PDB file of C-alpha atoms in Angstrom:
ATOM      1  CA  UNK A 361      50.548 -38.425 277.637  1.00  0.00           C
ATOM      2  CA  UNK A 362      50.712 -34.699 278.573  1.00  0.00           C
ATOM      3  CA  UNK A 363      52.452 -34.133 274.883  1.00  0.00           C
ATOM      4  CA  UNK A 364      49.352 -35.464 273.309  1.00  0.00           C
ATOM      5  CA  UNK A 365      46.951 -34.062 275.258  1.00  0.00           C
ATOM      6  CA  UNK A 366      49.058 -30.611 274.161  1.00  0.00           C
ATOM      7  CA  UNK A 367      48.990 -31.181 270.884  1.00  0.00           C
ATOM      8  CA  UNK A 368      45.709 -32.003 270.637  1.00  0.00           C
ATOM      9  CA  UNK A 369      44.920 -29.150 271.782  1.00  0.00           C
ATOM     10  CA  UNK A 370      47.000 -26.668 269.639  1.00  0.00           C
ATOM     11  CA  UNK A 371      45.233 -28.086 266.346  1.00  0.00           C
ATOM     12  CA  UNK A 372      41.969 -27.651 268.251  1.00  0.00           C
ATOM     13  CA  UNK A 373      43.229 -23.736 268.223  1.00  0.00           C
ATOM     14  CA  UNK A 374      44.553 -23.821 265.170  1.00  0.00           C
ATOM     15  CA  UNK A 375      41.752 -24.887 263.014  1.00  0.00           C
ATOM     16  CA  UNK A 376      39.241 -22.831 265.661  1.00  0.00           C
ATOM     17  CA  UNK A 377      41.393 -20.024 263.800  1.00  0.00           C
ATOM     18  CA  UNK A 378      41.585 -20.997 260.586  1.00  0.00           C
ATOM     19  CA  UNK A 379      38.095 -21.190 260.732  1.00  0.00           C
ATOM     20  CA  UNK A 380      36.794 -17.720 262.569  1.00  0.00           C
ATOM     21  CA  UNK A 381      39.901 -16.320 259.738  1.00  0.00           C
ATOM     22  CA  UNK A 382      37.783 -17.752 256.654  1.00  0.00           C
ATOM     23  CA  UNK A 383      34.506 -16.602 258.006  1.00  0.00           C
ATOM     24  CA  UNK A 384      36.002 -13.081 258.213  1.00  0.00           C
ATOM     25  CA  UNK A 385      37.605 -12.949 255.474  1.00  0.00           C
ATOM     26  CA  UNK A 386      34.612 -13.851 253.890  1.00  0.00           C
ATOM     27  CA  UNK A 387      32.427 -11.469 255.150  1.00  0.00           C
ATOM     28  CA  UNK A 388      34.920  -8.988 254.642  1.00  0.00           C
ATOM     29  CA  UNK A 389      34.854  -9.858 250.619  1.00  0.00           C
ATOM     30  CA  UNK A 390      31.179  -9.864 250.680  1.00  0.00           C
ATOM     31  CA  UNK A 391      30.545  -6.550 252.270  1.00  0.00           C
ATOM     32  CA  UNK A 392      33.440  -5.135 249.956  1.00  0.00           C
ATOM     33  CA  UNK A 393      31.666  -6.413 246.610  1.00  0.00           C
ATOM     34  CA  UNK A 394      28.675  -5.098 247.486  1.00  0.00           C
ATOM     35  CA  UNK A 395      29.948  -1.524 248.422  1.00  0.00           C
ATOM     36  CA  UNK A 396      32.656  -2.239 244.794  1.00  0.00           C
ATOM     37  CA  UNK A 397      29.261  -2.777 242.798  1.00  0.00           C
ATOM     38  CA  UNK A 398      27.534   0.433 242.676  1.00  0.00           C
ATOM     39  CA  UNK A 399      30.937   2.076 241.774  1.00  0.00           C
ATOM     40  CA  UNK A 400      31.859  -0.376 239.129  1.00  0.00           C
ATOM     41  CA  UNK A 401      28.571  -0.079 237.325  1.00  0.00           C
ATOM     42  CA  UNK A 402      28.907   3.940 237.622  1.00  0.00           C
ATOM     43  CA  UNK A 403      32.451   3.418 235.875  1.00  0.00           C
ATOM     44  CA  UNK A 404      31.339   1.386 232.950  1.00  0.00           C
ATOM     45  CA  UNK A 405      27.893   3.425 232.760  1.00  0.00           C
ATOM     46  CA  UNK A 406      30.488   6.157 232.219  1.00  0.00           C
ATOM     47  CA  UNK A 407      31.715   4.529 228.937  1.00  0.00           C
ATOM     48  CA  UNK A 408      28.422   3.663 227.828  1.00  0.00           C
ATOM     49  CA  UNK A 409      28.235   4.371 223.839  1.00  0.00           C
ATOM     50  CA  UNK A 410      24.927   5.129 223.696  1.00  0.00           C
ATOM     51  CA  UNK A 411      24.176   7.451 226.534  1.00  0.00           C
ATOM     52  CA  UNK A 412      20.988   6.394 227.908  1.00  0.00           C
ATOM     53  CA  UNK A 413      20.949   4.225 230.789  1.00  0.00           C
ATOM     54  CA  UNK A 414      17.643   3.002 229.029  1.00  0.00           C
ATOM     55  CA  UNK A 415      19.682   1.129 226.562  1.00  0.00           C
ATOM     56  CA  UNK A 416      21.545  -0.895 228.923  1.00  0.00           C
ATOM     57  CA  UNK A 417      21.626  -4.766 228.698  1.00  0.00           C
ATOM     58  CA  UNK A 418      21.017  -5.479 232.237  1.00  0.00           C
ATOM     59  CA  UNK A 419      22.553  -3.313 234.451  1.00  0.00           C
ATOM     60  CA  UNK A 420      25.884  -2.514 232.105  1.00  0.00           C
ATOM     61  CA  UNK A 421      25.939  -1.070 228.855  1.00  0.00           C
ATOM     62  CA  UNK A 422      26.331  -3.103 225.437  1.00  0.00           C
ATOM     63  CA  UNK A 423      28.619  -1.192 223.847  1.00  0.00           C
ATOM     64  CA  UNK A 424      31.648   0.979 225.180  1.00  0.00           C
ATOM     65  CA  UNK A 425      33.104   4.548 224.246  1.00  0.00           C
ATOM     66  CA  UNK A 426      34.794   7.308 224.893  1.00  0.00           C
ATOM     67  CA  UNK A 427      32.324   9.488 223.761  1.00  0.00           C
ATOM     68  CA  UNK A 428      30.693  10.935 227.419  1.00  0.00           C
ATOM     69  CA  UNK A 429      33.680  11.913 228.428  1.00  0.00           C
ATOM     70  CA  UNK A 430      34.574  14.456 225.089  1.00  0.00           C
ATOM     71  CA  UNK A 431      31.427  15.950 225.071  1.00  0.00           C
ATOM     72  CA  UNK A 432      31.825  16.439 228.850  1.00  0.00           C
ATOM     73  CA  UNK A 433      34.272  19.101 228.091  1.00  0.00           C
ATOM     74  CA  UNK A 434      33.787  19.813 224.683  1.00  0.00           C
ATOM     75  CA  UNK A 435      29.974  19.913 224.749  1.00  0.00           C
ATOM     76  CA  UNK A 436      29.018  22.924 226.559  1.00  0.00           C
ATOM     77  CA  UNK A 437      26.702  25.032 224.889  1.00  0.00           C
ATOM     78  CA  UNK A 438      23.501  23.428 227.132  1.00  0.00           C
ATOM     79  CA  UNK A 439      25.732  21.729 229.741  1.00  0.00           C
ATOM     80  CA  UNK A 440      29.515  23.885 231.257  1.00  0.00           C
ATOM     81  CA  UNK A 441      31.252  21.223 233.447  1.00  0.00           C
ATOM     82  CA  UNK A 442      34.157  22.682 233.086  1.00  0.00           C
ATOM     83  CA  UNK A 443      32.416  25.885 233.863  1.00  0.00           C
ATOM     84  CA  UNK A 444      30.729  24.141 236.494  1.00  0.00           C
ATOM     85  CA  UNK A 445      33.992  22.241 237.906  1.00  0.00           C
ATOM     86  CA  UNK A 446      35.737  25.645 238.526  1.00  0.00           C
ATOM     87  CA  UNK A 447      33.208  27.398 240.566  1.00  0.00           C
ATOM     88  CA  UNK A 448      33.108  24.051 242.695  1.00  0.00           C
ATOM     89  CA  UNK A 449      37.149  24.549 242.803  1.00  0.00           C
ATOM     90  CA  UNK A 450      36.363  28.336 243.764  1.00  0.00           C
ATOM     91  CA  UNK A 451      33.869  27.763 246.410  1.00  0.00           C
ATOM     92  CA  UNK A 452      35.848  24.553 247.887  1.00  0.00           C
ATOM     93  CA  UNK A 453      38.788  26.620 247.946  1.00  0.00           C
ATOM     94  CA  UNK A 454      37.886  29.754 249.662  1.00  0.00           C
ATOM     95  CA  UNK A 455      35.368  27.905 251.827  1.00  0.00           C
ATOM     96  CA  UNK A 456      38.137  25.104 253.087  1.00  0.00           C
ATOM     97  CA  UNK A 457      41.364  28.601 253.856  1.00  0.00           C
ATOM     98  CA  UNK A 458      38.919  31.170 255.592  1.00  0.00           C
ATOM     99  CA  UNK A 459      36.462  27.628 257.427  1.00  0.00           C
ATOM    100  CA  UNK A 460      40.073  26.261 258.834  1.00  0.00           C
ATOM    101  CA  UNK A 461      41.362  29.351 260.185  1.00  0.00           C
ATOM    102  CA  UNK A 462      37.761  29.937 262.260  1.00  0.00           C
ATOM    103  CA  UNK A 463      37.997  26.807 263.253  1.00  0.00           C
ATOM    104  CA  UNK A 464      41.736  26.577 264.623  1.00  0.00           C
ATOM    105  CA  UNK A 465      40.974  29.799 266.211  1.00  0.00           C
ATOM    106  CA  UNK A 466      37.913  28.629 267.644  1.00  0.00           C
ATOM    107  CA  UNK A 467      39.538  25.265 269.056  1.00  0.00           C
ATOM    108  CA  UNK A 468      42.655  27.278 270.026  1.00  0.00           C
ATOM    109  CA  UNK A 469      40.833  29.598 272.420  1.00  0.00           C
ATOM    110  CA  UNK A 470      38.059  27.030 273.649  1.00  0.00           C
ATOM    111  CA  UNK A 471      41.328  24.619 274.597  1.00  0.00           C
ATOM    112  CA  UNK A 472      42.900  27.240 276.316  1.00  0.00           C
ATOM    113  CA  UNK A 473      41.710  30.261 277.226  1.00  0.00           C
ATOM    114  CA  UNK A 474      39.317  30.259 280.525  1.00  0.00           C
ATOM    115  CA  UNK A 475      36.308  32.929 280.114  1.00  0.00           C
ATOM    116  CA  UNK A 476      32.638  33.515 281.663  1.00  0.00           C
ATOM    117  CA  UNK A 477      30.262  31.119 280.055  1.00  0.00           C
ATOM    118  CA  UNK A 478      32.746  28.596 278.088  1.00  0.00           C
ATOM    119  CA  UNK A 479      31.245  25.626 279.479  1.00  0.00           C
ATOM    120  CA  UNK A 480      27.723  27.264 278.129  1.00  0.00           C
ATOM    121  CA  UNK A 481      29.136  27.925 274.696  1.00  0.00           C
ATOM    122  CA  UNK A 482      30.534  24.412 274.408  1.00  0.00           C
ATOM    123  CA  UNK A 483      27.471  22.718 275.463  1.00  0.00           C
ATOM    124  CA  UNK A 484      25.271  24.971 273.544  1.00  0.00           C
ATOM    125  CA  UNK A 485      27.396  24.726 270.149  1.00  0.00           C
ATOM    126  CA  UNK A 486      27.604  20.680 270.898  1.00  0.00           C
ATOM    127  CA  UNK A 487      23.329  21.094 270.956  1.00  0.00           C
ATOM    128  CA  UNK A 488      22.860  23.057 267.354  1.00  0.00           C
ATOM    129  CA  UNK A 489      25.477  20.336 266.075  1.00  0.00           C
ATOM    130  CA  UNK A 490      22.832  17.957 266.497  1.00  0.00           C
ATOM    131  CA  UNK A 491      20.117  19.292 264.273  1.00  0.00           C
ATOM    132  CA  UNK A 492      20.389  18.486 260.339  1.00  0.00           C
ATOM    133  CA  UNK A 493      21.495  21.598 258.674  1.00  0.00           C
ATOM    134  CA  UNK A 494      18.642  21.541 256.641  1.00  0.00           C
ATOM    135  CA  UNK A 495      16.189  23.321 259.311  1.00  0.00           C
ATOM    136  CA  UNK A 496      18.819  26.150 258.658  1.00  0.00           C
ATOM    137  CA  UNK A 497      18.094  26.771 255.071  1.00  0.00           C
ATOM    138  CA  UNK A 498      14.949  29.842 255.401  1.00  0.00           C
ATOM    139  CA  UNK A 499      17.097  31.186 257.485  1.00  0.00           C
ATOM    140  CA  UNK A 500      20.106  31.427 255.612  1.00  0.00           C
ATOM    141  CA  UNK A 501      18.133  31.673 252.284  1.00  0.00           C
ATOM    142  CA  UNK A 502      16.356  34.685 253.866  1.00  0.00           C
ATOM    143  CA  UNK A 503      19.713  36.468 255.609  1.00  0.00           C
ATOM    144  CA  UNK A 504      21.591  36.033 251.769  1.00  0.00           C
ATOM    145  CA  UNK A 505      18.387  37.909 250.326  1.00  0.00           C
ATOM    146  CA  UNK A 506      19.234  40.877 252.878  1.00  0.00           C
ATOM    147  CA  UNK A 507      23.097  41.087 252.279  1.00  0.00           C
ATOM    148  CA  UNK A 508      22.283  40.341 248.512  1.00  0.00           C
ATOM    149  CA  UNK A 509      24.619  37.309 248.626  1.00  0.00           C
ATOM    150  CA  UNK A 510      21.790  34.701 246.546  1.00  0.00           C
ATOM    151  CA  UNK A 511      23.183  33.557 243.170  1.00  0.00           C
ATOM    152  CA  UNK A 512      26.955  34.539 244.221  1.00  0.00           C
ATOM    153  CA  UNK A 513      29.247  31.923 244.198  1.00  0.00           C
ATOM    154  CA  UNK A 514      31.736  33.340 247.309  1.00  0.00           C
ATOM    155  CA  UNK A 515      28.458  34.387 248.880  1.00  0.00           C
ATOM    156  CA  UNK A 516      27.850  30.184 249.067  1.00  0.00           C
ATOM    157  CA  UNK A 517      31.674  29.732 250.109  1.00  0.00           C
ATOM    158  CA  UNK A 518      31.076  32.486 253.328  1.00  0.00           C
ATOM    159  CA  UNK A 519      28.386  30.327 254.489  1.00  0.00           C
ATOM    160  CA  UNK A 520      30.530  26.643 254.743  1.00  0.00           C
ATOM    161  CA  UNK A 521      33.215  28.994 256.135  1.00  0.00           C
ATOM    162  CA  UNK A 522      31.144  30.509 258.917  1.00  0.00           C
ATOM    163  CA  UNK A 523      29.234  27.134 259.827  1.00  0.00           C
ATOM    164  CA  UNK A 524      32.788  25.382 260.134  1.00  0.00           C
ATOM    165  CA  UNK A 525      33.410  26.424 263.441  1.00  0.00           C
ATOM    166  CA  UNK A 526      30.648  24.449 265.010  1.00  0.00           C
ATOM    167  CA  UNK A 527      32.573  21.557 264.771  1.00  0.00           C
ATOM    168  CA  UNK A 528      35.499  22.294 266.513  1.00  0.00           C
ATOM    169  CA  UNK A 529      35.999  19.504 269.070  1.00  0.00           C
ATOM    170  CA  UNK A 530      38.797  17.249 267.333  1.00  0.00           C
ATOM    171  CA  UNK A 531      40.811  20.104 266.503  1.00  0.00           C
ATOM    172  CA  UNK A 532      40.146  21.557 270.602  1.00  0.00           C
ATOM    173  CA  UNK A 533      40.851  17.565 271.228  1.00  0.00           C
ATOM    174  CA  UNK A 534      44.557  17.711 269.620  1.00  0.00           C
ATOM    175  CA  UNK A 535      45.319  21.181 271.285  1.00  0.00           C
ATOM    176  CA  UNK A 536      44.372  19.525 274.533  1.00  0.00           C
ATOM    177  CA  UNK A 537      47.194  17.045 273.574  1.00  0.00           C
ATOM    178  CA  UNK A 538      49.682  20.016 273.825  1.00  0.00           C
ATOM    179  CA  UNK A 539      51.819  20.628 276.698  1.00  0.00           C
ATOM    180  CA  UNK A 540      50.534  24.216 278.091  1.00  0.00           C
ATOM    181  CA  UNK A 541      54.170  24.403 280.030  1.00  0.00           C
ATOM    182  CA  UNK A 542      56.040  24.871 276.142  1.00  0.00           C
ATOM    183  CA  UNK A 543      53.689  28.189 275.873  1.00  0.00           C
ATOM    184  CA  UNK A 544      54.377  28.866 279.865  1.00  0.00           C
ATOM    185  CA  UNK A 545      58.245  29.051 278.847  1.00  0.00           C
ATOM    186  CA  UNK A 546      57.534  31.341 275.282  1.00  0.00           C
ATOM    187  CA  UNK A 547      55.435  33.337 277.262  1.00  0.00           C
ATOM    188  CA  UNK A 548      58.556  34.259 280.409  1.00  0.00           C
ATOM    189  CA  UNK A 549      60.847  35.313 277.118  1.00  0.00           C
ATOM    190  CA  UNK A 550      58.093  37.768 276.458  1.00  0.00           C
ATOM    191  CA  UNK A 551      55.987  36.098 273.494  1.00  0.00           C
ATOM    192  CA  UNK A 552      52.579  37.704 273.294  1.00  0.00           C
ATOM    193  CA  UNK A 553      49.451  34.849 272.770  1.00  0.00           C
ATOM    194  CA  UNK A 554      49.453  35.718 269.106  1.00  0.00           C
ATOM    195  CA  UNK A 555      53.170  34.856 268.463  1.00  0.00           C
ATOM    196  CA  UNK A 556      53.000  31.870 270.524  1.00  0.00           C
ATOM    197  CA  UNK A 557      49.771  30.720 268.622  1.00  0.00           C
ATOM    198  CA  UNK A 558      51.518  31.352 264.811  1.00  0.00           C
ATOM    199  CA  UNK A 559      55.224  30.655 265.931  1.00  0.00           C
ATOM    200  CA  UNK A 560      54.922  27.807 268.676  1.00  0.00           C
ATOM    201  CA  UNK A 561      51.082  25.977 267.983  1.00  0.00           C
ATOM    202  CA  UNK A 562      50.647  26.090 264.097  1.00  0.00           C
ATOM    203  CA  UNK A 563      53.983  24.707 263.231  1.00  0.00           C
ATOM    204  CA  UNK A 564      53.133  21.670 265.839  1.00  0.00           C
ATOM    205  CA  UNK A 565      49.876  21.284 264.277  1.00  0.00           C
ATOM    206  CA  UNK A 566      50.211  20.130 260.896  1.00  0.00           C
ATOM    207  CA  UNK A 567      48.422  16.938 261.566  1.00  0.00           C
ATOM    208  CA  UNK A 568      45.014  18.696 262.491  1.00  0.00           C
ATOM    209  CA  UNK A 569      45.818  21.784 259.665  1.00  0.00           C
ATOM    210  CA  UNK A 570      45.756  18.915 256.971  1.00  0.00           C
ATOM    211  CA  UNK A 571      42.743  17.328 258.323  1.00  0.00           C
ATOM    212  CA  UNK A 572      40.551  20.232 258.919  1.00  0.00           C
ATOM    213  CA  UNK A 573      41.603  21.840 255.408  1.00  0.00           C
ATOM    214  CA  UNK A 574      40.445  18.732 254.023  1.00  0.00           C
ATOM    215  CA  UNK A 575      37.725  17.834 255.550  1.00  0.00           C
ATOM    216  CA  UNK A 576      36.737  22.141 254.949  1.00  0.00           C
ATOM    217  CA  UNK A 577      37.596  21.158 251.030  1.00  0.00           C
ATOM    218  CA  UNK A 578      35.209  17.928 250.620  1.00  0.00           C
ATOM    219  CA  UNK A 579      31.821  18.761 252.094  1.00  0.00           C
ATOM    220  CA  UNK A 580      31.459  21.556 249.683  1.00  0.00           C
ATOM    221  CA  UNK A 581      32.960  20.030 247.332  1.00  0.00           C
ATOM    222  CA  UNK A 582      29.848  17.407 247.029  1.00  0.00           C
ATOM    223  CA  UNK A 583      26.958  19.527 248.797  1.00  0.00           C
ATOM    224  CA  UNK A 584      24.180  19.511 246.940  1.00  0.00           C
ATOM    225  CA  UNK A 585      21.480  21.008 248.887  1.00  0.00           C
ATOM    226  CA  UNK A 586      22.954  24.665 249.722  1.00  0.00           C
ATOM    227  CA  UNK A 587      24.113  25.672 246.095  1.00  0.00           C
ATOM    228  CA  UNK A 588      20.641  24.174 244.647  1.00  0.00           C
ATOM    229  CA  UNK A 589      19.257  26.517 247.084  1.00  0.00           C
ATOM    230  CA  UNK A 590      21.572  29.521 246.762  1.00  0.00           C
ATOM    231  CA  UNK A 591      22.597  29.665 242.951  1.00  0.00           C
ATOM    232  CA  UNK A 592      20.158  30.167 240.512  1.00  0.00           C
ATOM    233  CA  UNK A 593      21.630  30.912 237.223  1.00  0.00           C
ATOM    234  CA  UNK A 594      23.178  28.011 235.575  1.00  0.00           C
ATOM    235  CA  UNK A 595      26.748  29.413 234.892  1.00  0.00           C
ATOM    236  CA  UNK A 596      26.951  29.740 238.643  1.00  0.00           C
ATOM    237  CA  UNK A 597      26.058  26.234 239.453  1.00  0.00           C
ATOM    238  CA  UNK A 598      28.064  23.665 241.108  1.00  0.00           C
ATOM    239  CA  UNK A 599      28.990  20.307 239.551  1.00  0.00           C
ATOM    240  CA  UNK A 600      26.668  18.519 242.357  1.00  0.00           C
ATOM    241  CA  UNK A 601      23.866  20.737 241.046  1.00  0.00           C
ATOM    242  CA  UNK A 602      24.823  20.799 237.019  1.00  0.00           C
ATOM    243  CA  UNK A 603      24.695  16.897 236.471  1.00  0.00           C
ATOM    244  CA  UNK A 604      21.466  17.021 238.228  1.00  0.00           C
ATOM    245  CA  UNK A 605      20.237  19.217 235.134  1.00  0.00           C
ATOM    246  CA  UNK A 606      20.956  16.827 232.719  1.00  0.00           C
ATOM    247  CA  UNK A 607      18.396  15.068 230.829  1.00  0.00           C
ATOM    248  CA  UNK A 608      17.819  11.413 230.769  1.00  0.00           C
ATOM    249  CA  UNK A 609      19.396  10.292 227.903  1.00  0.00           C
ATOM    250  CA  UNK A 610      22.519  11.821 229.083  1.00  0.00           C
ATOM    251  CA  UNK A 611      23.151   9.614 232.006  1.00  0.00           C
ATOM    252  CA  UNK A 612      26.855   8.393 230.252  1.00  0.00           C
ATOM    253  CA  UNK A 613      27.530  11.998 230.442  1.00  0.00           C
ATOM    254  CA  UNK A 614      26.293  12.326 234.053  1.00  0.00           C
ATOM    255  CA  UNK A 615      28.314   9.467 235.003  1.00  0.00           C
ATOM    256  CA  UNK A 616      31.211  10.841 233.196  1.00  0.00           C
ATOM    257  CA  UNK A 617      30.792  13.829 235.506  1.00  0.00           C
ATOM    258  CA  UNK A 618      30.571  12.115 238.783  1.00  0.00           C
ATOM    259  CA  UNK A 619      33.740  10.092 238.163  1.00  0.00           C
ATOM    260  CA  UNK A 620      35.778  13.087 237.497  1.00  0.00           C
ATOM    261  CA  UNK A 621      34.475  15.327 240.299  1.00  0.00           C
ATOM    262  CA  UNK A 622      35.735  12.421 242.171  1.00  0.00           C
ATOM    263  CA  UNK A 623      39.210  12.205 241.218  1.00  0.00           C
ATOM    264  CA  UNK A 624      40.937  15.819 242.742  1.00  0.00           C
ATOM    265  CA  UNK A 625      39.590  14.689 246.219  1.00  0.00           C
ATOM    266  CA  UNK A 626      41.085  11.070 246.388  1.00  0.00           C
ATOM    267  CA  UNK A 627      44.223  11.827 244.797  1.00  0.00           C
ATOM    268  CA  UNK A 628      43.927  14.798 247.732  1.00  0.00           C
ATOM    269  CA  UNK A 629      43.272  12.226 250.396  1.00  0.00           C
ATOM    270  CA  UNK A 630      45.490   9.501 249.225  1.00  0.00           C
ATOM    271  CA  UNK A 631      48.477  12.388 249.234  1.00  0.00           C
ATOM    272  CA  UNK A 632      47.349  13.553 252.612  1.00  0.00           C
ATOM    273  CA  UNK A 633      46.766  10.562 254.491  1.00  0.00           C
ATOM    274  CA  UNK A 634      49.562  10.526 256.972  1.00  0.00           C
ATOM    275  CA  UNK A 635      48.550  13.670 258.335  1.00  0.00           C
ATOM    276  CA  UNK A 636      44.575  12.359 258.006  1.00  0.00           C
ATOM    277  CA  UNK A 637      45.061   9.680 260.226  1.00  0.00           C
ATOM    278  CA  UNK A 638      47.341  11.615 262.825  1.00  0.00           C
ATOM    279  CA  UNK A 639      45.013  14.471 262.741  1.00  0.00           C
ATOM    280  CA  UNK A 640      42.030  12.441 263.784  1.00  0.00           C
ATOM    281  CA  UNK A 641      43.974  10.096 266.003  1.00  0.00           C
ATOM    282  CA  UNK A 642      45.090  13.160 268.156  1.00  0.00           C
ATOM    283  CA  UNK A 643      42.138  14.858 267.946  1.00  0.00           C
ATOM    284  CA  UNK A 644      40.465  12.116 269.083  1.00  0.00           C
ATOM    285  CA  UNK A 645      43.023  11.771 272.390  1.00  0.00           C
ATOM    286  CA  UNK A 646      41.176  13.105 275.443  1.00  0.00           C
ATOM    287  CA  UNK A 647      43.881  13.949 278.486  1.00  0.00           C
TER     288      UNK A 647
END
């Protein structure tokens, strides 16, 4: 009696989760197709024979070619990706070296250094986070005009660098996660502060070095509002701004564009994801 009564019950279980499984897994596929969609129908717009997106049968092109993506790079008389793609590169690159080392040093000394006011600084940088960086732009527009910076391309990469330390808290999160005693000891065998920070901290701190440079590399890399605001001649643009340029029956070509702009940053991420996910995960630890 007690047998049946126990394996009536595990079936009850077992189809109670077989069922909750197929409703997840369901919603799971639906929410994916719907975020797959507007990237598939960028892809095959990309291949689009005819260019215009007026042409389209439906939503995807009727016929297919190659063509957008030539005359993306061979093409560039009106229209310089390639031109375009390599002051992105610049400004991504210089912006993402000289924004992580403010921001380790910023975390670094926040995480361990005690000084006058820190708890004031920390509350009052956690405050400006919170308004969109947009209210910024007369005043940064205006302080470029005085230090002659508009229409430069590393002028654009100083600014991301010097607004990167403002969010410093998971990188001050995973220095909280280190062990002030292994400094303690470097520091009795006569270490200064900046040996143990570049012989003892960095080398531990991969995880967060990865994630930072990354994360340093990607929002200029698709900000559009600060270079359409900075950059004014059109062989300084970024990519962001340049496809916005092109005309309507070029929308192949500005598809073209958006795919490959897209490419260096997930093969970046996909390479880089071990340290990613440890840099956030200790970040996010909170002793």
């Amino acid at each position: 009696m007690i047998q049946s009564i126990t394996k009536k019950r595990a079936k009850k279980i077992k189809a109670s989760y077989i069922v909750n499984s197929t409703f997840i897994y369901l919603g799971i596929i639906i929410i994916s197709l719907i975020f797959l969609f507007p990237v598939l129908w960028l892809v095959l717009a990309s291949f689009s024979d005819s260019g215009s997106m007026y042409s389209f049968n439906g939503f995807f092109p009727k016929k297919y070619s190659l063509n957008s993506f030539k005359t993306l790079f061979t093409d560039v008389q009106l229209y310089n990706y390639p031109r375009w793609f390599l002051n992105t590169l610049l400004i991504s690159t210089v912006s993402s070296i000289v924004g992580t080392f403010l921001v380790i040093l910023t975390a670094y000394t926040i995480s361990r250094f005690r000084f006058p006011s820190r708890k004031k600084l920390m509350k009052g940088t956690l405050v400006l986070g919170m308004f969109p960086s947009f209210m910024s732009m007369i005043a940064v527009y205006l302080l470029m005009t005085q230090f002659n910076l508009v229409d430069k391309p590393l002028g654009l990469a100083l600014i991301y660098a010097a607004g990167a330390p403002m969010g410093y808290l998971t990188q001050k999160g995973f220095f909280d996660t280190i062990s002030g005693s292994i400094e303690d000891a470097a520091r009795i065998d006569g270490a200064t502060n900046f040996k143990v920070f570049i012989k003892i901290i960095l080398p531990m701190s991969k995880p967060i070095l990865v994630y930072t440079l990354l994360t340093q590399f990607a929002w200029p890399w698709s900000d559009f509002i600060l270079p359409k605001l900075l950059l004014k001649h059109k062989k300084y643009y970024t990519v962001a701004v340049g496809l916005m340029t092109l005309g309507d029956d070029e929308f192949a070509r500005f598809a073209a564009g958006s795919i490959f702009i897209a490419v260096p940053i997930i093969i970046l991420y996909f390479s880089l994801a071990k340290f990613l996910i440890k840099g956030i995960a200790s970040g996010a630890v909170k002793e």
